[in-house]
Amino acid sequence: MENTVVCMSPYRSLRSCSTSDCFTKTMPPRKKRRPAAGDDLLAKKSRHDGMYKKYDSTRIRAEDEAFSSKRCLEWFYEYAGTDDIVGPEGMEKFCEDIGVEPENVVMLVLAWKLDAQNMGYFTLQEWLKGMTSLQCDATEKLRNTLDYLRSLLNEPANFKLIYRYAFDFAREKDQRSLDMNTAKCMLGLLLGKMWPLFPVFHQFLEQSKYKVINKDQWCNVLEFSRTINLDLSNYDEDGAWPVLLDEFVEWYKEKQTA
């Protein structure tokens, strides 16, 4: 092998070597240069700078992830403008930014979380209180929270609270009842995909004499959808159901036998 002098046997002559080979063999091995004090400091500084940059980027990410009331306030005014309330125009832009249609049920869940009092409006106080509870201070954070908000509809206790909230949220504040057109829309939003009998109930409401739905009727519709069989076999006509539902059962049975 190059740079190596090998004696295969004492009876054989030594292979001649090149000048470089001989030089390598006759000179003592070079010692590694011991780093000077300045080099050591530079190495330490380089390691320190690297660690600091890593720590600093982690700290910046943590600060971005942490909820900020100031950032939440600035986010609110992106949609409110100079007012202390997000109105219909701001709400439209807000829905567009988070990628949700205004009529999507998740907007109702969000309104419930904010305890919003009027449909189509978010006040500054509602925004700050609700978004703080959700720990959202930016569009991206709320987008990442939408699946959580949708999941609340799968929990019966939460669904009942959202359903009851929807009545007061959607009604005119000077009225105790919900007008029928709004009621049908809200019922469709909440029960349309959950209650197989909803299309038939919706048809009943359209041909009925009722112009409004009161809160007792509203709450009983949910109870009816949860407890009464699809064939209505366990419906008790002498039970404490509102007349509205008695009339629906009667109408539906006549429709089936016709």
mmCIF file with all atom_site columns, C-alpha atoms in Angstrom, residues 56-69 71-72 131-132 134-138 140-142 144-145:
data_model
loop_
_atom_site.group_PDB
_atom_site.id
_atom_site.type_symbol
_atom_site.label_atom_id
_atom_site.label_alt_id
_atom_site.label_comp_id
_atom_site.label_asym_id
_atom_site.label_entity_id
_atom_site.label_seq_id
_atom_site.pdbx_PDB_ins_code
_atom_site.Cartn_x
_atom_site.Cartn_y
_atom_site.Cartn_z
_atom_site.occupancy
_atom_site.B_iso_or_equiv
_atom_site.pdbx_formal_charge
_atom_site.auth_seq_id
_atom_site.auth_comp_id
_atom_site.auth_asym_id
_atom_site.auth_atom_id
_atom_site.pdbx_PDB_model_num
ATOM 1  C CA . ASP A 1 56  ? -35.469 33.046 19.856 1.00 0.00 ? 56  ASP A CA 1
ATOM 2  C CA . SER A 1 57  ? -37.425 31.386 17.026 1.00 0.00 ? 57  SER A CA 1
ATOM 3  C CA . THR A 1 58  ? -39.104 29.086 19.560 1.00 0.00 ? 58  THR A CA 1
ATOM 4  C CA . ARG A 1 59  ? -39.979 32.085 21.721 1.00 0.00 ? 59  ARG A CA 1
ATOM 5  C CA . ILE A 1 60  ? -41.421 33.941 18.725 1.00 0.00 ? 60  ILE A CA 1
ATOM 6  C CA . ARG A 1 61  ? -43.548 30.924 17.793 1.00 0.00 ? 61  ARG A CA 1
ATOM 7  C CA . ALA A 1 62  ? -44.753 30.641 21.391 1.00 0.00 ? 62  ALA A CA 1
ATOM 8  C CA . GLU A 1 63  ? -45.663 34.329 21.427 1.00 0.00 ? 63  GLU A CA 1
ATOM 9  C CA . ASP A 1 64  ? -47.576 33.917 18.160 1.00 0.00 ? 64  ASP A CA 1
ATOM 10 C CA . GLU A 1 65  ? -49.430 30.927 19.553 1.00 0.00 ? 65  GLU A CA 1
ATOM 11 C CA . ALA A 1 66  ? -50.246 32.596 22.873 1.00 0.00 ? 66  ALA A CA 1
ATOM 12 C CA . PHE A 1 67  ? -53.533 34.504 22.984 1.00 0.00 ? 67  PHE A CA 1
ATOM 13 C CA . SER A 1 68  ? -53.176 38.283 22.791 1.00 0.00 ? 68  SER A CA 1
ATOM 14 C CA . SER A 1 69  ? -56.022 40.620 23.779 1.00 0.00 ? 69  SER A CA 1
ATOM 15 C CA . ARG A 1 71  ? -54.206 41.272 18.666 1.00 0.00 ? 71  ARG A CA 1
ATOM 16 C CA . CYS A 1 72  ? -57.808 40.151 19.206 1.00 0.00 ? 72  CYS A CA 1
ATOM 17 C CA . MET A 1 131 ? -62.824 34.852 21.297 1.00 0.00 ? 131 MET A CA 1
ATOM 18 C CA . THR A 1 132 ? -60.963 34.886 24.607 1.00 0.00 ? 132 THR A CA 1
ATOM 19 C CA . LEU A 1 134 ? -61.890 30.161 22.352 1.00 0.00 ? 134 LEU A CA 1
ATOM 20 C CA . GLN A 1 135 ? -58.313 31.515 22.589 1.00 0.00 ? 135 GLN A CA 1
ATOM 21 C CA . CYS A 1 136 ? -58.620 32.917 19.067 1.00 0.00 ? 136 CYS A CA 1
ATOM 22 C CA . ASP A 1 137 ? -57.033 36.244 18.164 1.00 0.00 ? 137 ASP A CA 1
ATOM 23 C CA . ALA A 1 138 ? -56.508 35.756 14.426 1.00 0.00 ? 138 ALA A CA 1
ATOM 24 C CA . GLU A 1 140 ? -56.031 31.242 11.128 1.00 0.00 ? 140 GLU A CA 1
ATOM 25 C CA . LYS A 1 141 ? -56.658 30.284 14.747 1.00 0.00 ? 141 LYS A CA 1
ATOM 26 C CA . LEU A 1 142 ? -60.414 30.461 14.266 1.00 0.00 ? 142 LEU A CA 1
ATOM 27 C CA . ASN A 1 144 ? -58.377 25.733 13.137 1.00 0.00 ? 144 ASN A CA 1
ATOM 28 C CA . THR A 1 145 ? -61.178 25.870 15.733 1.00 0.00 ? 145 THR A CA 1
#
